[in-house]
Amino acid sequence: MKTQFEHISVLSQEVVDFAPESTQTILDCTLGGGGHSKRLLEKFPDAKLYGIDRDRLALKAAAKRLKTYEEQTRLSQASFSELPTFFTKHGGPLFDYILADIGLSSEQLVRPERGFSFLQEGPLDMRMDPDRQQITAAYLVNNSSEHELLKILRNYGEGRFARKIVGTILAVRETKPFETTRELAELVGKVIPKRLQKQGFNPATLTFQALRIAVNNELQELSVLLEQVPARLKPNGRLSIITFHSLEDRIVKHQFRKWENPCVCPTDLPYCICGEKPLGRVLTRRPVKTSKNEVADNPRSRSAHLRVFALDKTAS
Ligand SMILES: C[S@@+](CC[C@H](N)C(=O)[O-])C[C@H]1O[C@@H](n2cnc3c(N)ncnc32)[C@H](O)[C@@H]1O
């Protein structure tokens, strides 16, 4: 039986290198197995680390991994949208470094019972927090209207076969509701013509991605995180975000640009009249990506993009 929490932290040296010198307070918004947090505490052994994860099992694994640092860590099961409550509970702390390594841990992906994997038979679930989230992927597939399903697959899956997939789902669910990951993965594999399937890429990838984003409200969660962060960073504090697909990376890139250049004056105006002040600067003009070596060691890291924003000395 598997007892170890299965996850290799991505871009961990880079995450540590981007932390401000003499970091004293850290917020890890995606503890997972606690890998990044541990690396940060090794570098800043006196720092206080606050951490959240919406997945109870991740939280348990992180607490175990960070046991040596128990006295200086404050860990809670919470999602990004619960950060305001988390901050209030802890007396409104400010942070030198905030990290979010968004997406799934390998542990969530490899456990068939979590229902994230199209490679293994399991319930069509996909909830990151099965204790508190009610809506599963099976519920969405079996109960959403044609319009809702199309919206999910088009907006979150960027897939060109959305209409065909949704049409087939609607026909099949008339006779039997979807229950398992394999039922859905096989349907998608049949609907997308073989000659149009990308080599080395499971045809169900984007459909599963889309459903997962919808089940976990992932893009809205990311927006709340980005809304919350500026007020929680100390002057000179930094925010590092790792994303794994272009929808999230785009949101982060645009928000960072807006923080760096919030002026909304017409471009032909010779001076600024809107009064919007930059919050700081983007430290990564292009996203930092994983090296060939890291991808060879951990193929799941290949789509990771790290972007870092530094708050100004005077901003808060
Ligand atoms: C890629 S893993 C993090 C791995 C971690 N950095 C490490 O080194 O072990 C992503 C984690 O973020 C959590 N997560 C994703 N979205 C979240 C959200 N909106 N709120 C809280 N946790 C979230 C997932 O449950 C998962 O455990």
Coordinates of N, CA, C and O in Angstrom, one line a residue, residues 7 17 23 56 75 78 112 152 155 158 206 209 213 220 243 253 262 285 312 314:
H7 N 4.5 13.6 -4.6 CA 4.6 14.9 -5.4 C 6.0 15.4 -5.4 O 6.7 15.5 -4.3
D17 N 15.1 30.9 -4.7 CA 16.0 32.0 -5.1 C 15.2 33.3 -5.2 O 15.8 34.4 -5.0
T23 N 13.9 37.0 4.5 CA 12.4 36.7 4.7 C 12.1 36.3 6.1 O 12.8 35.4 6.6
R56 N -7.7 18.3 2.4 CA -7.4 17.8 3.8 C -6.2 16.9 3.8 O -5.4 16.9 4.7
L75 N -0.9 26.1 9.9 CA -1.5 25.5 8.7 C -3.0 25.4 8.8 O -3.5 25.0 9.9
A78 N -8.0 25.5 3.8 CA -8.8 26.6 3.3 C -8.5 26.8 1.8 O -7.4 26.3 1.3
P112 N -6.7 6.9 -8.0 CA -7.9 6.7 -8.9 C -9.2 7.2 -8.2 O -10.1 7.7 -8.9
I152 N -18.5 25.1 -20.5 CA -17.4 24.6 -19.7 C -16.3 24.1 -20.7 O -15.1 24.4 -20.5
N155 N -14.8 27.2 -22.7 CA -14.0 28.2 -22.0 C -12.8 27.6 -21.2 O -11.8 28.3 -21.1
E158 N -10.5 24.8 -24.1 CA -10.0 25.4 -25.3 C -10.1 24.3 -26.5 O -9.2 24.3 -27.4
L206 N -8.1 17.6 -22.5 CA -8.7 19.0 -22.4 C -10.1 18.9 -21.8 O -10.5 19.8 -21.1
Q209 N -9.5 18.5 -18.2 CA -9.0 19.8 -17.6 C -10.2 20.8 -17.4 O -10.4 21.4 -16.4
I213 N -11.5 22.3 -13.9 CA -11.6 23.8 -13.6 C -12.9 24.2 -13.1 O -13.1 25.0 -12.2
Q220 N -11.9 31.5 -10.8 CA -12.5 32.4 -9.8 C -11.6 32.4 -8.6 O -11.3 33.5 -8.0
T243 N 1.9 28.3 -12.6 CA 0.7 27.8 -13.2 C 1.1 26.7 -14.2 O 2.2 26.5 -14.6
K253 N -0.3 36.8 -15.8 CA 0.5 37.8 -16.6 C -0.2 39.1 -16.7 O 0.4 40.2 -16.5
P262 N -0.7 50.5 -13.9 CA -2.2 50.6 -13.8 C -2.8 51.8 -14.5 O -4.1 51.9 -14.5
R285 N 10.2 38.9 -16.9 CA 9.6 39.4 -18.2 C 8.9 38.3 -18.9 O 7.9 38.4 -19.5
D312 N 6.7 47.5 -4.4 CA 7.7 48.5 -4.2 C 8.0 48.7 -2.7 O 7.2 48.3 -1.9
T314 N 7.8 51.4 -1.1 CA 6.9 52.2 -0.4 C 5.4 51.7 -0.4 O 4.6 52.2 0.3

